[in-house]
CSV table of C-alpha atoms in Angstrom, one decimal:
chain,number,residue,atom,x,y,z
A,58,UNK,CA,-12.5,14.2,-7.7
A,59,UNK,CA,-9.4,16.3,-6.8
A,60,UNK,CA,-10.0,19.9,-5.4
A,61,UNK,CA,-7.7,22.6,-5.5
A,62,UNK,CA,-8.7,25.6,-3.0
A,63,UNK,CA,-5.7,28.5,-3.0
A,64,UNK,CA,-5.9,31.1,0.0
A,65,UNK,CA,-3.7,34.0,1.1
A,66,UNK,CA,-3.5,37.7,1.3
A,67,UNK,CA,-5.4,40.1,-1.5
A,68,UNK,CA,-2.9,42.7,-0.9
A,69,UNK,CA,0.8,42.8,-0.4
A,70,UNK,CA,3.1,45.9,-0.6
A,71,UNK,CA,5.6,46.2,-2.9
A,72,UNK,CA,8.9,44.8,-2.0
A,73,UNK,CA,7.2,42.5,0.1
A,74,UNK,CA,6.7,38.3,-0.1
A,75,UNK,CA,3.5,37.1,-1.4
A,76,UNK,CA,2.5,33.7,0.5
A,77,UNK,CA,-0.5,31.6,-1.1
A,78,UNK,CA,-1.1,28.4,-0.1
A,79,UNK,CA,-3.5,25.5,-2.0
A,80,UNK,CA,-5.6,23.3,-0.5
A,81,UNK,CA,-6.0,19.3,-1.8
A,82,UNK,CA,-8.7,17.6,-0.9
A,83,UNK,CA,-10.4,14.6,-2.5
A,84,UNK,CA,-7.5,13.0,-3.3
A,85,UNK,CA,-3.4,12.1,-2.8
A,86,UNK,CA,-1.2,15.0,-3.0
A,87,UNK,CA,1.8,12.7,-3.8
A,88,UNK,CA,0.2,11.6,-6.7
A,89,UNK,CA,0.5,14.4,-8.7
A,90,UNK,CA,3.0,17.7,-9.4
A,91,UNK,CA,1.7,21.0,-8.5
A,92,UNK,CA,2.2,24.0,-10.2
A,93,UNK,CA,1.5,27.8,-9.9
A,94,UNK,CA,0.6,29.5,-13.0
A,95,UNK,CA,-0.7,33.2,-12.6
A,96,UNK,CA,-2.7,35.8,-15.1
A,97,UNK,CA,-2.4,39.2,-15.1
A,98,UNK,CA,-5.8,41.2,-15.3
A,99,UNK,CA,-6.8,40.6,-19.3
A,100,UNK,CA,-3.7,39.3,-20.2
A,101,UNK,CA,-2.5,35.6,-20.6
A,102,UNK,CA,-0.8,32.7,-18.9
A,103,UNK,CA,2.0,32.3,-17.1
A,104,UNK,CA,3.8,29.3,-15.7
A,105,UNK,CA,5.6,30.1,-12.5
A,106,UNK,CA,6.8,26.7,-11.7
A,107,UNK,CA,6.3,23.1,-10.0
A,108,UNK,CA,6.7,21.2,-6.9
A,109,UNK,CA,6.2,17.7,-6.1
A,110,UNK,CA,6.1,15.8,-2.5
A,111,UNK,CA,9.4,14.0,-3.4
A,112,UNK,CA,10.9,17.4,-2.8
A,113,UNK,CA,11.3,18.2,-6.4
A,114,UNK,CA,10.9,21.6,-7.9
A,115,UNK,CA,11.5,23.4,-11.2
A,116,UNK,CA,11.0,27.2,-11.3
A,117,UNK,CA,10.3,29.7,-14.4
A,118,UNK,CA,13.8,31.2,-15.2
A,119,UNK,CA,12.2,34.6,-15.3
A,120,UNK,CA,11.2,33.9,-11.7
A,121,UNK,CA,13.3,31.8,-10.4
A,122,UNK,CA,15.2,34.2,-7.9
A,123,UNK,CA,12.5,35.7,-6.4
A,124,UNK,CA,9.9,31.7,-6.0
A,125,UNK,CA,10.0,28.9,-3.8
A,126,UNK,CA,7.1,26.4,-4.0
A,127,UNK,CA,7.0,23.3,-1.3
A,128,UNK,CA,4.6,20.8,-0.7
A,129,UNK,CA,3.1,19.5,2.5
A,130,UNK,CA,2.0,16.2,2.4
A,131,UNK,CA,0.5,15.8,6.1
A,132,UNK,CA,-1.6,19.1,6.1
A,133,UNK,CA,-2.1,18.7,2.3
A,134,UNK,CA,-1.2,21.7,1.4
A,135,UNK,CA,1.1,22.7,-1.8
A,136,UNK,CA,2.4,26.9,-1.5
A,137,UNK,CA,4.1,29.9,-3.2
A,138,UNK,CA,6.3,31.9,-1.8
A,139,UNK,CA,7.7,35.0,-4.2
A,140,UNK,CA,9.9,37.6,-2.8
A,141,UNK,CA,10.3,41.6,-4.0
A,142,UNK,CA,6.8,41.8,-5.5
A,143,UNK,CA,5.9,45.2,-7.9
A,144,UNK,CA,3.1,46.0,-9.3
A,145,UNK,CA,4.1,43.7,-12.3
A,146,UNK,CA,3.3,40.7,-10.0
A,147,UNK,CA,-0.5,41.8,-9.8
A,148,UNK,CA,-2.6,39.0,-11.3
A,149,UNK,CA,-5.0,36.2,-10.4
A,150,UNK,CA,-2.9,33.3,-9.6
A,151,UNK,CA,-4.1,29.7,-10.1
A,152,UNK,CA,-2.8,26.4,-8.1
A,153,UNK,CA,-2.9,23.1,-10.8
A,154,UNK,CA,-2.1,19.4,-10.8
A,155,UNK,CA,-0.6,17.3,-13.6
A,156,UNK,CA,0.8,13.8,-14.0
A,157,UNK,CA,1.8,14.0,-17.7
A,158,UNK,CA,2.1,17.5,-18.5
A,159,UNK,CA,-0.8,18.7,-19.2
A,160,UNK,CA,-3.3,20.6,-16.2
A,161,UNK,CA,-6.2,18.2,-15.4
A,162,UNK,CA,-7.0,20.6,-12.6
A,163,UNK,CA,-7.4,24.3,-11.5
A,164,UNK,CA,-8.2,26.2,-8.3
A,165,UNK,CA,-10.6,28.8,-8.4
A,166,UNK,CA,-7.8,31.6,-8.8
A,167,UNK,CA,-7.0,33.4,-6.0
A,168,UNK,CA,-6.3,37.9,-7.2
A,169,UNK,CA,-3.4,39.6,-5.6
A,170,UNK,CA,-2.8,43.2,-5.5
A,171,UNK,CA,0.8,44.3,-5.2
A,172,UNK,CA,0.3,48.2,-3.9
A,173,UNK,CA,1.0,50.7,-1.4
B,1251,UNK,CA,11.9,28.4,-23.5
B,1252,UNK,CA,9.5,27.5,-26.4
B,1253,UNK,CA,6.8,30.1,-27.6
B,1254,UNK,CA,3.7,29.2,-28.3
B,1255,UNK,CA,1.9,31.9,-30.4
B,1256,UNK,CA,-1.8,31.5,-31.2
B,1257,UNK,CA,-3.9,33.4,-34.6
B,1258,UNK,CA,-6.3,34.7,-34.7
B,1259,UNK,CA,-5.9,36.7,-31.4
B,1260,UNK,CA,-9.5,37.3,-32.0
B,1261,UNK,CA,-12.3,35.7,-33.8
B,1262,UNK,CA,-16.1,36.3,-34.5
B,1263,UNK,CA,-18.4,33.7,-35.5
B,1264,UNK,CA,-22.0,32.6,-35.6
B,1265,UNK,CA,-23.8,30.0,-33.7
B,1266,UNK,CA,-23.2,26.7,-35.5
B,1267,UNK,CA,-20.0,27.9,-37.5
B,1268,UNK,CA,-17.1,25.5,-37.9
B,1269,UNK,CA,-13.7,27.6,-36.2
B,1270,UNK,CA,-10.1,26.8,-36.6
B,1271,UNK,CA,-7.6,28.1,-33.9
B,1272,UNK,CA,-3.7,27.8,-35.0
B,1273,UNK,CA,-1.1,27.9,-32.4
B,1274,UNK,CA,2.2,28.0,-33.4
B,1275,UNK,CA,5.6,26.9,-31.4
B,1276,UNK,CA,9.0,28.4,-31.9
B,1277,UNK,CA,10.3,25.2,-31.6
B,1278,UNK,CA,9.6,21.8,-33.4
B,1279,UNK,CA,8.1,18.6,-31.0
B,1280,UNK,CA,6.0,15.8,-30.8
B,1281,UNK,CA,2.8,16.2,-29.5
B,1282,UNK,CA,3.1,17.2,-26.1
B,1283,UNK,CA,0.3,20.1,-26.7
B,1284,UNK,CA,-2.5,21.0,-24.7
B,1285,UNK,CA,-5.6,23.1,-25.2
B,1286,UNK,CA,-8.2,24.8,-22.7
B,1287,UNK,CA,-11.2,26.7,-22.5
B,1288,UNK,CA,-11.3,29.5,-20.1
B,1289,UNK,CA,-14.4,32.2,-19.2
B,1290,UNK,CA,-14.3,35.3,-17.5
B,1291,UNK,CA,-13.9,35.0,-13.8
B,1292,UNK,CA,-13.3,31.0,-14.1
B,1293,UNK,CA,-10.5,28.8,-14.0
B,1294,UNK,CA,-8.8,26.9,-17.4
B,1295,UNK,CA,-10.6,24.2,-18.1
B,1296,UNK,CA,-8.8,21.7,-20.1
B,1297,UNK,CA,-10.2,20.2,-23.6
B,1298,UNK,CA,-7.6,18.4,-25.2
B,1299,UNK,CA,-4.0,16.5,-24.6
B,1300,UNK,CA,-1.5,15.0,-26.2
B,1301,UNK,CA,-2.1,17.3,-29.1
B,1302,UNK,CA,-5.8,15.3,-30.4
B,1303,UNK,CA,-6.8,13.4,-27.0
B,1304,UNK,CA,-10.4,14.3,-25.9
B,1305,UNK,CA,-11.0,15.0,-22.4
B,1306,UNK,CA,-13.5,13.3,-20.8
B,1307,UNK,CA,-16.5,14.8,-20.5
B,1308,UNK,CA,-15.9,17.7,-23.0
B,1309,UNK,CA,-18.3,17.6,-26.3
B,1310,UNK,CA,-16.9,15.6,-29.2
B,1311,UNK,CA,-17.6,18.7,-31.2
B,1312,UNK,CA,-13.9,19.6,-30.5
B,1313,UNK,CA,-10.8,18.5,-32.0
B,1314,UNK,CA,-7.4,19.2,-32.1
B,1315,UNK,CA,-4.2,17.2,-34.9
B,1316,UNK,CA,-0.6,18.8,-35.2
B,1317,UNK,CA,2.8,17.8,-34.6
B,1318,UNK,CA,5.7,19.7,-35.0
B,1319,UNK,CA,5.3,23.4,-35.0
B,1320,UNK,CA,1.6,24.0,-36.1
B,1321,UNK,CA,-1.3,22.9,-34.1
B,1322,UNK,CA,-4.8,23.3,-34.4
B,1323,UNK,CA,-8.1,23.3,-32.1
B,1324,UNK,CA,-11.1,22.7,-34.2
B,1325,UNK,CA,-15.3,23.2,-33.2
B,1326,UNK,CA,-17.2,21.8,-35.5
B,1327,UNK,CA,-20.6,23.6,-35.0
B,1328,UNK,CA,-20.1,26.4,-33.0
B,1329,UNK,CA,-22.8,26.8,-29.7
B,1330,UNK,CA,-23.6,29.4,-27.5
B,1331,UNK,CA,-21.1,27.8,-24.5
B,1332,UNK,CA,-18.7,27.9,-26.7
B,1333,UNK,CA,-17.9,31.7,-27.0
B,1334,UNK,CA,-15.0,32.4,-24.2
B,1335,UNK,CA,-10.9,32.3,-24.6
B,1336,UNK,CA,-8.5,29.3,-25.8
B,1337,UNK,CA,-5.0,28.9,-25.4
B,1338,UNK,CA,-2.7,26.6,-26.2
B,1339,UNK,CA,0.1,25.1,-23.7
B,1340,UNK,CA,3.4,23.0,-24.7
B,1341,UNK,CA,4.8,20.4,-22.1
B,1342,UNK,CA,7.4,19.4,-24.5
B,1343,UNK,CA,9.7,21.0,-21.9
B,1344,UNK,CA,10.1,23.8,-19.2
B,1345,UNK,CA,9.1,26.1,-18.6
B,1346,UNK,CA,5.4,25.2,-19.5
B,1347,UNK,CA,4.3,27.8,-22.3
B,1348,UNK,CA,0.9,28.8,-23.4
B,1349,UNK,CA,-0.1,30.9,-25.9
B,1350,UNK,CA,-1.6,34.7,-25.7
B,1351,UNK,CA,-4.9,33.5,-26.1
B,1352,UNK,CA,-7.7,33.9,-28.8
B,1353,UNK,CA,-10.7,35.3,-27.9
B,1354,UNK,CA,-14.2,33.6,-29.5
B,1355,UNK,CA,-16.8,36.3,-30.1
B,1356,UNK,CA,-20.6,36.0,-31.3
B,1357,UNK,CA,-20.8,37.5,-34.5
């Protein structure tokens, strides 16, 4: 069974670049699309975008200036790079796989604090 | 982008009570719909695809039919695992959507 493990910085300052990295194991990263999708404390979803090993990505349009997601195939490793955080960027944000659509898997969550 | 917004935003019931979530898409599709379970401090965990597909492993107990713009997630006898927050998510295209949420309180 695929695991999905994120790690990174609790805290970044705003105007910074928050850097969070997942972690596959159990199974083949290039069989799947990754995605970020992050939650604001009590509020809902939010899909931040995918990447795939082929070097394929597709960003939220409300994000898109500020994301870059890649994938690492040999260290296994898919991450999320998004630039001139606020405080509107706080949340818990989740690493998930999909094949068709729909996310089969979910990391733990990882919160990150955007303050001074 | 296609919302996805879910009634009630809230909802109290009783142990062994049949519940009906709605979620509602701004734009018509298939059924390229998606439902999941989430509790506080945990991850989604995902219930149902393809709008009425059963994930493996969850209790038959849930259900989920629509197409179009309406979509619902059924529980047939409501138990105590059940009470935590269920959104819906669209794949018809991106960006992914998911609905605010709706909360499943004990009565």
């Amino acid at each position: 069974q695929v695991q999905l493990q994120e790690s990174g910085p609790g805290l970044v300052k705003p105007s910074e670049t928050l850097s969070l990295t997942c972690t596959v194991s159990g199974g083949s990263i290039s069989s799947y699309y990754w995605s970020w999708i992050r939650q604001p404390p009590g509020k809902g979803l939010e899909w931040i975008g995918y990447g795939h090993y082929s070097g394929s990505t597709n960003y939220n349009p409300s994000l898109k200036s500020r994301v870059t997601l890649s994938v690492d195939t040999s260290k296994k490793q898919f991450s999320l790079k998004l630039g001139s955080v606020t405080a509107a960027d706080t949340a818990v944000y989740y690493c998930a796989m999909y094949r068709n659509g729909y996310y089969e898997g979910w990391g733990q969550g990882t919160l990150v604090t955007v303050s001074s | 982008d296609i919302q996805m917004t879910q009634s009630p935003s809230t909802l109290s019931a009783s142990v062994g009570d049949r519940v009906t979530i709605t979620c509602r898409a701004s734009q018509s599709f298939s059924n390229w719909l998606a439902w999941y379970q989430q509790k506080p401090g945990k991850a989604p965990k995902l219930l149902i695809y393809k709008a009425s597909s059963l994930e493996s492993g969850v209790p038959s107990r849930f259900s989920g039919s629509g197409s179009g713009t309406e979509f619902t997630l059924t529980i047939s006898s409501l138990q105590p695992d059940d009470f935590a927050t269920y959104y819906c998510q669209q794949y018809n295209s991106y960006p992914h959507t998911f609905g605010q949420g709706t909360k499943l309180e004990i009565k």
